[in-house]
């Protein structure tokens, strides 16, 4: 064992397997990080031809079947949106949209009643403790402060519950595999379990795969089913390589970023599981965020630093990372999907584009940033045009990236959002964390606010909530039901002229979409 700069114990590892440089020593020339004479805008990298916009039908086939499943709340169908295209300069400060009429509510906030009832029941009847973390895919998993894990399907039916014979530490991180067949669970004690999602059977118990006496803060599957990543409260990041030899399951762990060289507080791998022919297939890219830097790394097929970006911000704020694919039309019959990373810290959202050159070399471009007048807790893409940002007052802001406008604001201060500050403070392991980690983690909610498609899930102390985008028909019908016929007509005209914001569910080619809107507006007029 060796002692880090922060005083935490680290396992002995081969330094050749780590990024053996301090953050201040990362050199752009050495790692071929491109220098930019002028920062480009999002508008400059995207095609201006409106005909290049793809409908949801054009790319729905890219999504795997399990991704199309919906979470059901009563009769509400909370669908998963496909991706499109956005454009526009985002270098200025975001401003609230001024409407000449009432466009109706874009966001819908509902409570997952069955999930919430089961969580309350588990807490009261079997001493499961309070909800602590969650994750969402085609299923929902919720961990509790006493180590229980409850897994629900898309109809909110409880499929299984992992109970413990004796009280153990809080569940601190959860993640489903790409096909939703496996579930990884990290604990504040440092343990990690792997479950078979079909029956809740424990497949692996991992007790010594990261820095001793530290909590698991993040656990993430990658596109490679046998490869996962975890980060701990010591700020280190590890690869977990799962193996099975002659029916015996095992795991190999390797540290590729040591917390003594800058504490990582957020990790987010780029997932390509629904894009089998993408040029990045075979590469594993991971975005890491410390309290002072963003680092983009390729760990497969070889370890390489692709980008570093330094930021200075309020020490009480944590960075947040979110990936989104953008469709770019190159020629009449040629289009590509490039990932764009949103890096959030304090009052700013920075955007970075990843491209693959003709020679197969990966390039990272620093785009411009969006400045806000409030501090952020989390930031999630809802589609390629829209971001949902939660501020420190628990107000959810719906932002249009291209126009820099705030489309809607939703007050979520009443849901009792769960924070994971105890995990960042390492309370279960004796508080063996740095002062900076403990301070910044005061309002950490990485694992209690989760995105899935165009939906956001929020874990409250006694309930689970979901915020989704209303379909274009719902928005029109809502205005008609309220007797706001003129507003409904104006909104329909915006949809017809393709000037509407966050238009969900309007499928088909241009003429098909036009006919759908015309028919709906005519029905409303009648």
Coordinates of C-alpha atoms in Angstrom, one line a residue:
X1 CA 0.0 0.0 0.0
X2 CA 1.1 3.6 -0.6
X3 CA 0.0 6.9 0.8
X4 CA -1.6 9.5 -1.5
X5 CA -1.3 13.2 -1.2
X6 CA -4.7 13.4 0.5
X7 CA -3.6 10.9 3.1
X8 CA -5.7 8.0 1.9
X9 CA -4.4 4.5 1.4
X10 CA -4.0 3.3 -2.2
X11 CA -3.3 -0.2 -3.5
X12 CA 0.1 -0.9 -5.0
X13 CA -0.4 -0.6 -8.7
X14 CA 1.8 -0.6 -11.8
X15 CA 2.3 3.1 -12.5
X16 CA 2.6 2.3 -16.2
X17 CA -1.1 1.4 -16.1
X18 CA -2.2 4.8 -14.7
X19 CA -2.3 8.3 -16.0
X20 CA 1.0 8.9 -14.2
X21 CA 0.9 12.7 -14.5
X22 CA -0.6 15.3 -12.3
X23 CA -3.3 17.4 -13.9
X24 CA -1.1 20.4 -14.2
X25 CA 1.4 18.3 -16.1
X26 CA -0.9 17.2 -18.9
X27 CA 0.6 18.6 -22.1
X28 CA -1.4 19.3 -25.2
X29 CA 1.4 18.7 -27.6
X30 CA 2.5 15.4 -26.0
X31 CA -1.0 14.0 -26.1
X32 CA -1.9 15.5 -29.5
X33 CA -4.6 17.6 -28.1
X34 CA -5.5 20.0 -30.9
X35 CA -5.0 23.7 -30.4
X36 CA -7.9 26.0 -31.5
X37 CA -7.2 29.3 -33.1
X38 CA -10.9 30.2 -32.7
X39 CA -13.6 28.5 -30.7
X40 CA -16.2 27.2 -33.1
X41 CA -19.9 27.4 -32.4
X42 CA -22.5 24.6 -32.6
X43 CA -24.0 26.4 -35.6
X44 CA -20.7 26.2 -37.5
X45 CA -20.5 22.4 -37.3
X46 CA -24.1 21.6 -38.3
X47 CA -25.8 21.7 -41.7
X48 CA -28.0 24.7 -42.3
X49 CA -30.4 22.9 -44.6
X50 CA -33.7 22.3 -42.8
X51 CA -34.4 19.4 -45.2
X52 CA -31.6 17.5 -43.4
X53 CA -33.7 17.2 -40.3
X54 CA -34.6 13.6 -39.6
X55 CA -37.9 12.6 -38.2
X56 CA -38.3 10.2 -35.3
X57 CA -39.2 7.4 -37.6
X58 CA -36.0 7.8 -39.6
X59 CA -33.8 6.9 -36.6
X60 CA -36.1 5.0 -34.3
X61 CA -34.7 1.8 -35.8
X62 CA -31.4 2.7 -34.2
X63 CA -32.8 2.2 -30.7
X64 CA -32.8 -1.3 -29.2
X65 CA -36.2 -2.8 -28.4
X66 CA -35.7 -2.5 -24.6
X67 CA -35.0 1.2 -24.9
X68 CA -38.4 1.7 -26.5
X69 CA -40.2 0.4 -23.3
X70 CA -42.1 3.1 -21.4
X71 CA -42.6 3.7 -17.7
X72 CA -46.4 3.8 -17.1
X73 CA -48.1 6.0 -14.6
X74 CA -51.9 5.5 -14.8
X75 CA -52.8 6.1 -18.4
X76 CA -49.8 8.3 -19.1
X77 CA -47.4 6.9 -21.7
X78 CA -44.0 8.2 -21.0
X79 CA -42.2 7.6 -24.3
X80 CA -38.6 7.7 -25.2
X81 CA -37.8 10.3 -27.8
X82 CA -35.4 9.8 -30.7
X83 CA -32.7 12.3 -31.6
X84 CA -32.7 15.1 -34.1
X85 CA -30.5 18.1 -34.9
X86 CA -29.9 21.5 -33.2
X87 CA -28.1 24.5 -34.4
X88 CA -27.1 27.9 -33.1
X89 CA -24.6 29.9 -31.2
X90 CA -24.7 29.2 -27.4
X91 CA -22.0 31.6 -26.2
X92 CA -24.3 34.1 -24.5
X93 CA -26.3 34.0 -21.3
X94 CA -29.5 32.0 -21.4
X95 CA -32.7 34.1 -21.1
X96 CA -36.3 33.3 -20.5
X97 CA -38.5 33.0 -23.5
X98 CA -41.0 35.7 -24.0
X99 CA -44.2 34.3 -25.6
X100 CA -46.9 36.5 -27.3
X101 CA -49.4 33.8 -26.2
X102 CA -49.7 31.0 -23.7
X103 CA -48.1 27.9 -25.3
X104 CA -49.2 25.6 -22.6
X105 CA -46.9 23.4 -20.4
X106 CA -44.2 21.5 -22.2
X107 CA -43.2 19.4 -19.1
X108 CA -45.3 16.9 -17.3
X109 CA -44.5 16.0 -13.7
X110 CA -46.0 12.8 -12.3
X111 CA -45.4 10.6 -9.3
X112 CA -44.6 6.9 -9.8
X113 CA -47.3 5.8 -7.3
X114 CA -46.6 2.1 -7.2
X115 CA -42.9 2.5 -6.9
X116 CA -43.3 5.1 -4.1
X117 CA -45.8 2.9 -2.2
X118 CA -43.4 0.0 -2.3
X119 CA -40.5 2.1 -1.1
X120 CA -42.6 3.4 1.9
X121 CA -43.7 -0.1 2.6
X122 CA -40.2 -1.5 2.6
X123 CA -39.0 1.2 4.9
X124 CA -41.8 0.7 7.4
X125 CA -42.3 -3.1 7.4
X126 CA -38.9 -4.6 6.9
X127 CA -36.6 -1.8 8.1
X128 CA -35.2 -1.2 4.6
X129 CA -34.2 2.3 5.4
X130 CA -34.8 5.4 3.3
X131 CA -34.1 5.5 -0.5
X132 CA -30.5 6.4 -1.2
X133 CA -29.8 5.9 -4.9
X134 CA -31.5 4.8 -8.1
X135 CA -30.9 4.0 -11.8
X136 CA -33.2 3.6 -14.8
X137 CA -33.2 1.8 -18.1
X138 CA -36.1 -0.4 -19.3
X139 CA -36.4 -1.1 -15.5
X140 CA -35.9 0.9 -12.3
X141 CA -33.7 -0.1 -9.5
X142 CA -33.7 1.7 -6.1
X143 CA -31.2 1.2 -3.3
X144 CA -31.8 2.1 0.3
X145 CA -29.8 3.3 3.3
X146 CA -29.8 -0.2 4.9
X147 CA -28.5 -2.0 1.8
X148 CA -31.8 -3.2 0.3
X149 CA -32.3 -3.1 -3.5
X150 CA -35.7 -3.1 -5.1
X151 CA -36.1 -3.6 -8.9
X152 CA -39.3 -2.6 -10.8
X153 CA -40.3 -3.2 -14.4
X154 CA -41.7 -0.6 -16.8
X155 CA -45.2 -1.1 -15.4
X156 CA -44.0 -0.4 -11.8
X157 CA -44.3 -4.0 -10.7
X158 CA -41.8 -5.1 -8.1
X159 CA -39.8 -7.9 -9.7
X160 CA -37.5 -8.7 -6.8
X161 CA -35.9 -7.3 -3.7
X162 CA -32.4 -7.9 -2.4
X163 CA -32.7 -8.1 1.4
X164 CA -29.9 -8.4 3.9
X165 CA -29.7 -10.6 7.0
X166 CA -27.8 -8.0 9.0
X167 CA -27.8 -4.2 8.6
X168 CA -25.1 -3.2 6.2
X169 CA -24.0 0.1 4.6
X170 CA -26.1 2.3 2.3
X171 CA -26.3 1.5 -1.4
X172 CA -24.3 4.3 -3.0
X173 CA -24.3 3.6 -6.7
X174 CA -26.4 1.5 -9.2
X175 CA -26.1 0.8 -12.9
X176 CA -27.8 -1.6 -15.4
X177 CA -25.9 -3.2 -18.2
X178 CA -26.7 -2.2 -21.8
X179 CA -29.1 -5.1 -22.3
X180 CA -30.5 -4.8 -18.8
X181 CA -29.5 -8.3 -17.9
X182 CA -27.1 -7.4 -15.1
X183 CA -27.1 -4.8 -12.3
X184 CA -24.1 -3.5 -10.5
X185 CA -24.5 -2.1 -7.0
X186 CA -21.9 -0.2 -5.0
X187 CA -22.0 0.4 -1.3
X188 CA -20.8 3.1 1.1
X189 CA -18.7 0.3 2.7
X190 CA -16.8 -0.1 -0.5
X191 CA -18.3 -3.5 -1.5
X192 CA -19.7 -4.1 -5.0
X193 CA -22.3 -6.7 -6.0
X194 CA -23.4 -7.9 -9.4
X195 CA -27.0 -9.2 -9.8
X196 CA -28.8 -11.2 -12.5
X197 CA -31.7 -8.9 -13.2
X198 CA -34.1 -11.7 -14.2
X199 CA -34.2 -13.2 -10.7
X200 CA -32.1 -11.1 -8.4
X201 CA -29.4 -13.7 -7.9
X202 CA -26.0 -12.4 -6.7
X203 CA -23.5 -13.4 -9.3
X204 CA -20.4 -11.6 -8.0
X205 CA -19.3 -10.2 -4.6
X206 CA -16.4 -7.8 -4.9
X207 CA -14.7 -6.5 -1.7
X208 CA -11.2 -5.4 -2.7
X209 CA -11.4 -4.0 -6.2
X210 CA -10.7 -0.3 -5.4
X211 CA -9.1 1.9 -2.8
X212 CA -9.6 0.4 0.7
X213 CA -11.8 2.3 3.2
X214 CA -13.5 4.3 0.6
X215 CA -17.1 4.5 -0.6
X216 CA -18.2 3.6 -4.2
X217 CA -19.4 6.9 -5.7
X218 CA -20.1 5.8 -9.3
X219 CA -20.4 2.4 -10.9
X220 CA -20.8 2.3 -14.7
X221 CA -21.1 -0.4 -17.4
X222 CA -19.4 0.2 -20.7
X223 CA -20.3 -1.1 -24.2
X224 CA -18.1 -4.1 -23.5
X225 CA -20.2 -6.4 -21.3
X226 CA -17.2 -7.6 -19.4
X227 CA -15.9 -4.1 -18.6
X228 CA -17.2 -1.7 -16.0
X229 CA -15.8 1.4 -14.3
X230 CA -16.0 2.5 -10.7
X231 CA -14.8 5.6 -8.8
X232 CA -14.5 6.0 -5.1
X233 CA -14.5 8.6 -2.4
X234 CA -10.7 8.7 -2.6
X235 CA -11.0 10.2 -6.1
X236 CA -9.6 7.1 -7.9
X237 CA -11.1 5.4 -11.0
X238 CA -10.8 1.7 -11.7
X239 CA -11.5 -0.7 -14.5
X240 CA -13.4 -3.9 -13.5
X241 CA -12.8 -6.7 -16.0
X242 CA -15.2 -9.6 -15.5
X243 CA -14.1 -13.1 -16.3
X244 CA -15.6 -16.6 -16.2
X245 CA -13.3 -19.6 -16.5
X246 CA -14.7 -23.1 -16.2
X247 CA -17.9 -21.8 -14.8
X248 CA -16.1 -19.8 -12.1
X249 CA -16.7 -16.0 -12.0
X250 CA -13.9 -13.6 -11.2
X251 CA -13.0 -10.0 -11.6
X252 CA -9.7 -8.2 -12.3
X253 CA -9.3 -4.6 -11.1
X254 CA -6.9 -2.0 -12.4
X255 CA -6.6 1.7 -11.4
X256 CA -6.2 3.9 -14.4
X257 CA -6.5 7.3 -12.6
X258 CA -5.2 7.8 -9.1
X259 CA -7.0 10.2 -6.7
X260 CA -3.6 11.4 -5.5
X261 CA -3.3 13.2 -8.9
X262 CA -6.6 15.0 -8.7
X263 CA -9.8 13.6 -7.2
X264 CA -12.3 12.5 -9.8
X265 CA -15.9 13.2 -8.6
X266 CA -17.8 12.3 -11.7
X267 CA -17.4 9.7 -14.5
X268 CA -19.5 9.1 -17.6
X269 CA -18.6 6.6 -20.4
X270 CA -19.9 7.2 -23.9
X271 CA -22.3 4.3 -24.8
X272 CA -22.7 3.2 -28.4
X273 CA -24.7 0.0 -27.8
X274 CA -27.5 1.1 -30.1
X275 CA -25.1 2.3 -32.9
X276 CA -23.5 -0.9 -34.2
X277 CA -21.9 0.7 -37.3
X278 CA -20.6 3.9 -35.7
X279 CA -17.0 4.7 -36.4
X280 CA -16.3 4.8 -32.7
X281 CA -17.4 1.2 -32.3
X282 CA -14.5 -0.7 -30.6
X283 CA -13.4 2.4 -28.7
X284 CA -14.3 3.0 -25.0
X285 CA -14.3 6.7 -24.2
X286 CA -14.8 8.0 -20.7
X287 CA -15.3 11.6 -19.5
X288 CA -13.8 12.3 -16.1
X289 CA -14.4 15.4 -14.0
X290 CA -12.3 16.6 -11.1
X291 CA -13.0 19.7 -9.1
X292 CA -10.8 21.7 -11.5
X293 CA -10.6 19.8 -14.8
X294 CA -12.5 17.9 -17.4
X295 CA -10.5 15.0 -18.9
X296 CA -11.7 12.9 -21.8
X297 CA -9.9 9.6 -22.1
X298 CA -9.9 6.6 -24.5
X299 CA -9.3 3.4 -22.5
X300 CA -9.9 1.0 -25.4
X301 CA -8.2 -0.1 -27.6
X302 CA -5.4 1.9 -25.9
X303 CA -5.1 4.4 -23.1
X304 CA -5.0 7.9 -24.5
X305 CA -5.9 11.4 -23.3
X306 CA -8.1 13.1 -25.9
X307 CA -8.9 16.4 -24.2
X308 CA -8.4 18.4 -21.0
X309 CA -10.3 21.5 -20.0
X310 CA -9.6 23.6 -16.9
X311 CA -12.4 25.4 -15.0
X312 CA -12.6 27.4 -11.9
X313 CA -15.8 27.6 -9.9
X314 CA -17.4 27.7 -6.5
X315 CA -15.8 25.0 -4.4
X316 CA -19.3 24.0 -3.2
X317 CA -20.4 23.0 -6.7
X318 CA -19.8 19.7 -8.3
X319 CA -19.3 19.1 -12.0
X320 CA -21.7 17.0 -14.1
X321 CA -21.4 15.2 -17.4
X322 CA -24.0 14.2 -20.0
X323 CA -23.5 12.7 -23.5
X324 CA -25.9 13.2 -26.5
X325 CA -25.6 12.1 -30.1
X326 CA -26.2 14.7 -32.9
X327 CA -27.1 13.9 -36.4
X328 CA -25.1 15.8 -39.0
X329 CA -25.9 15.8 -42.7
X330 CA -22.7 15.7 -44.8
X331 CA -24.2 15.3 -48.2
X332 CA -27.5 14.5 -49.9
X333 CA -27.2 10.8 -49.0
X334 CA -24.6 11.0 -46.2
X335 CA -25.0 11.7 -42.6
X336 CA -23.2 10.8 -39.4
X337 CA -23.9 10.9 -35.7
X338 CA -21.3 12.6 -33.5
X339 CA -21.4 12.6 -29.7
X340 CA -21.5 15.9 -27.9
X341 CA -20.5 16.1 -24.2
X342 CA -22.2 18.7 -21.9
X343 CA -19.9 19.5 -19.0
X344 CA -21.6 21.5 -16.3
X345 CA -20.0 23.3 -13.4
X346 CA -21.5 26.0 -11.2
X347 CA -23.2 28.5 -13.6
X348 CA -21.8 27.3 -16.9
X349 CA -22.4 24.5 -19.4
X350 CA -19.5 23.7 -21.7
X351 CA -20.0 21.7 -24.9
X352 CA -17.5 19.4 -26.6
X353 CA -17.8 17.4 -29.9
X354 CA -16.1 14.1 -30.7
X355 CA -15.4 13.3 -34.3
X356 CA -13.6 10.5 -36.2
X357 CA -11.4 11.5 -39.1
X358 CA -11.0 9.7 -42.4
X359 CA -7.8 8.1 -41.0
X360 CA -9.8 6.8 -38.0
X361 CA -8.2 9.3 -35.6
X362 CA -10.4 10.6 -32.9
X363 CA -10.7 14.4 -32.6
X364 CA -12.2 16.5 -29.8
X365 CA -13.5 20.0 -30.5
X366 CA -14.2 22.6 -27.8
X367 CA -17.5 24.3 -28.6
X368 CA -18.8 27.4 -26.9
X369 CA -20.5 27.5 -23.6
X370 CA -23.8 28.5 -22.1
X371 CA -23.7 30.9 -19.2
X372 CA -26.5 30.9 -16.7
X373 CA -27.4 33.2 -13.7
X374 CA -28.0 30.3 -11.3
X375 CA -25.8 27.5 -9.9
X376 CA -26.5 24.0 -11.1
X377 CA -26.8 20.6 -9.4
X378 CA -27.3 18.5 -12.5
X379 CA -27.8 18.8 -16.2
X380 CA -29.2 16.2 -18.6
X381 CA -29.9 16.1 -22.3
X382 CA -33.6 15.4 -23.1
X383 CA -33.0 15.5 -26.8
X384 CA -30.5 17.0 -29.2
X385 CA -32.0 20.4 -28.9
X386 CA -33.0 20.6 -25.3
X387 CA -31.3 20.3 -21.9
X388 CA -32.9 20.1 -18.5
X389 CA -30.9 21.7 -15.7
X390 CA -31.6 21.5 -12.0
X391 CA -30.4 24.4 -9.9
X392 CA -29.4 24.6 -6.2
X393 CA -33.0 25.8 -5.3
X394 CA -34.3 22.6 -6.9
X395 CA -35.9 24.5 -9.8
X396 CA -35.8 22.6 -13.1
X397 CA -35.0 24.7 -16.1
X398 CA -35.8 23.5 -19.7
X399 CA -33.3 25.1 -22.0
X400 CA -33.2 25.3 -25.8
X401 CA -29.6 25.0 -26.7
X402 CA -29.7 26.6 -30.1
X403 CA -31.6 29.7 -29.1
X404 CA -30.2 30.0 -25.6
X405 CA -33.7 30.4 -24.3
X406 CA -35.3 29.0 -21.1
X407 CA -38.5 27.4 -22.3
X408 CA -40.0 26.5 -19.0
X409 CA -39.3 26.3 -15.3
X410 CA -40.6 23.7 -12.9
X411 CA -40.5 23.9 -9.1
X412 CA -39.3 20.5 -7.6
X413 CA -38.4 21.8 -4.2
X414 CA -41.4 19.9 -2.7
X415 CA -40.3 16.3 -3.7
X416 CA -37.7 16.0 -1.0
X417 CA -34.8 15.2 -3.3
X418 CA -32.3 12.7 -1.8
X419 CA -28.7 13.9 -1.6
X420 CA -25.6 11.6 -1.4
X421 CA -23.5 13.9 0.8
X422 CA -22.8 11.1 3.3
X423 CA -21.1 9.0 0.6
X424 CA -18.9 11.8 -0.5
X425 CA -17.9 12.5 3.1
X426 CA -17.1 8.8 3.6
X427 CA -19.1 8.6 6.9
X428 CA -19.4 4.8 6.8
X429 CA -15.6 4.4 6.3
X430 CA -14.5 6.8 9.0
X431 CA -14.5 10.1 7.0
X432 CA -11.3 9.2 5.2
X433 CA -11.8 11.8 2.4
X434 CA -10.3 15.1 1.6
X435 CA -11.8 18.4 2.8
X436 CA -12.4 19.4 -0.8
X437 CA -14.4 16.2 -1.6
X438 CA -16.5 16.5 1.6
X439 CA -17.2 20.2 0.9
X440 CA -18.2 19.8 -2.8
X441 CA -20.3 16.7 -2.1
X442 CA -22.6 18.5 0.3
X443 CA -25.3 18.6 -2.4
X444 CA -24.4 15.6 -4.6
X445 CA -27.3 14.0 -6.4
X446 CA -25.6 12.1 -9.2
X447 CA -27.4 8.9 -8.3
X448 CA -30.8 10.4 -7.4
X449 CA -31.5 12.3 -10.6
X450 CA -31.4 10.0 -13.6
X451 CA -32.2 10.5 -17.3
X452 CA -33.7 7.9 -19.7
X453 CA -34.4 9.1 -23.2
X454 CA -36.5 12.3 -22.8
X455 CA -37.5 11.5 -19.3
X456 CA -36.0 12.5 -15.9
X457 CA -36.5 10.5 -12.8
X458 CA -36.1 12.0 -9.3
X459 CA -35.7 10.1 -6.1
X460 CA -37.3 11.7 -3.1
X461 CA -37.1 10.7 0.5
X462 CA -40.6 9.1 0.3
X463 CA -41.5 9.0 -3.4
X464 CA -40.2 8.6 -6.9
X465 CA -41.0 11.2 -9.5
X466 CA -40.8 11.5 -13.3
X467 CA -40.7 14.6 -15.5
X468 CA -41.2 14.1 -19.2
X469 CA -42.0 16.1 -22.3
X470 CA -45.6 16.3 -23.4
X471 CA -46.4 15.3 -26.9
X472 CA -47.4 17.9 -29.4
X473 CA -51.0 16.6 -29.4
X474 CA -51.2 16.7 -25.6
X475 CA -50.0 20.3 -25.6
X476 CA -52.7 21.3 -28.1
X477 CA -55.4 19.3 -26.3
X478 CA -54.5 20.9 -23.0
X479 CA -55.0 24.4 -24.4
X480 CA -58.3 23.4 -26.0
X481 CA -59.6 21.8 -22.8
X482 CA -58.8 25.1 -21.0
X483 CA -60.8 27.1 -23.6
X484 CA -57.6 28.8 -24.9
X485 CA -58.5 28.3 -28.6
X486 CA -56.5 31.1 -30.0
X487 CA -53.4 29.9 -28.1
X488 CA -54.0 26.4 -29.5
X489 CA -54.3 27.8 -33.0
X490 CA -51.1 29.8 -32.7
X491 CA -49.2 26.8 -31.3
X492 CA -50.5 24.6 -34.1
X493 CA -49.3 27.2 -36.7
X494 CA -45.9 27.1 -35.1
X495 CA -45.9 23.3 -35.4
X496 CA -47.0 23.7 -39.0
X497 CA -44.2 26.1 -39.8
X498 CA -41.7 23.9 -37.9
X499 CA -40.9 26.8 -35.5
X500 CA -42.2 25.0 -32.4
X501 CA -39.8 24.1 -29.6
X502 CA -39.5 20.6 -28.1
X503 CA -42.0 19.0 -30.5
X504 CA -42.4 15.4 -29.4
X505 CA -44.3 12.7 -31.3
X506 CA -44.6 14.5 -34.6
X507 CA -43.4 11.6 -36.8
X508 CA -42.9 11.0 -40.5
X509 CA -41.4 13.0 -43.4
X510 CA -42.0 16.7 -43.9
X511 CA -45.3 16.3 -45.8
X512 CA -46.6 13.7 -43.4
X513 CA -45.9 16.0 -40.5
X514 CA -47.6 18.9 -42.2
X515 CA -50.7 16.8 -42.9
X516 CA -50.9 15.6 -39.3
X517 CA -50.7 19.1 -37.9
X518 CA -53.3 20.4 -40.4
X519 CA -55.7 17.7 -39.5
X520 CA -55.3 18.2 -35.8
X521 CA -55.8 22.0 -36.1
X522 CA -58.9 21.5 -38.3
X523 CA -60.3 19.2 -35.6
X524 CA -59.7 21.8 -32.9
X525 CA -61.4 24.5 -35.1
X526 CA -64.4 22.3 -35.5

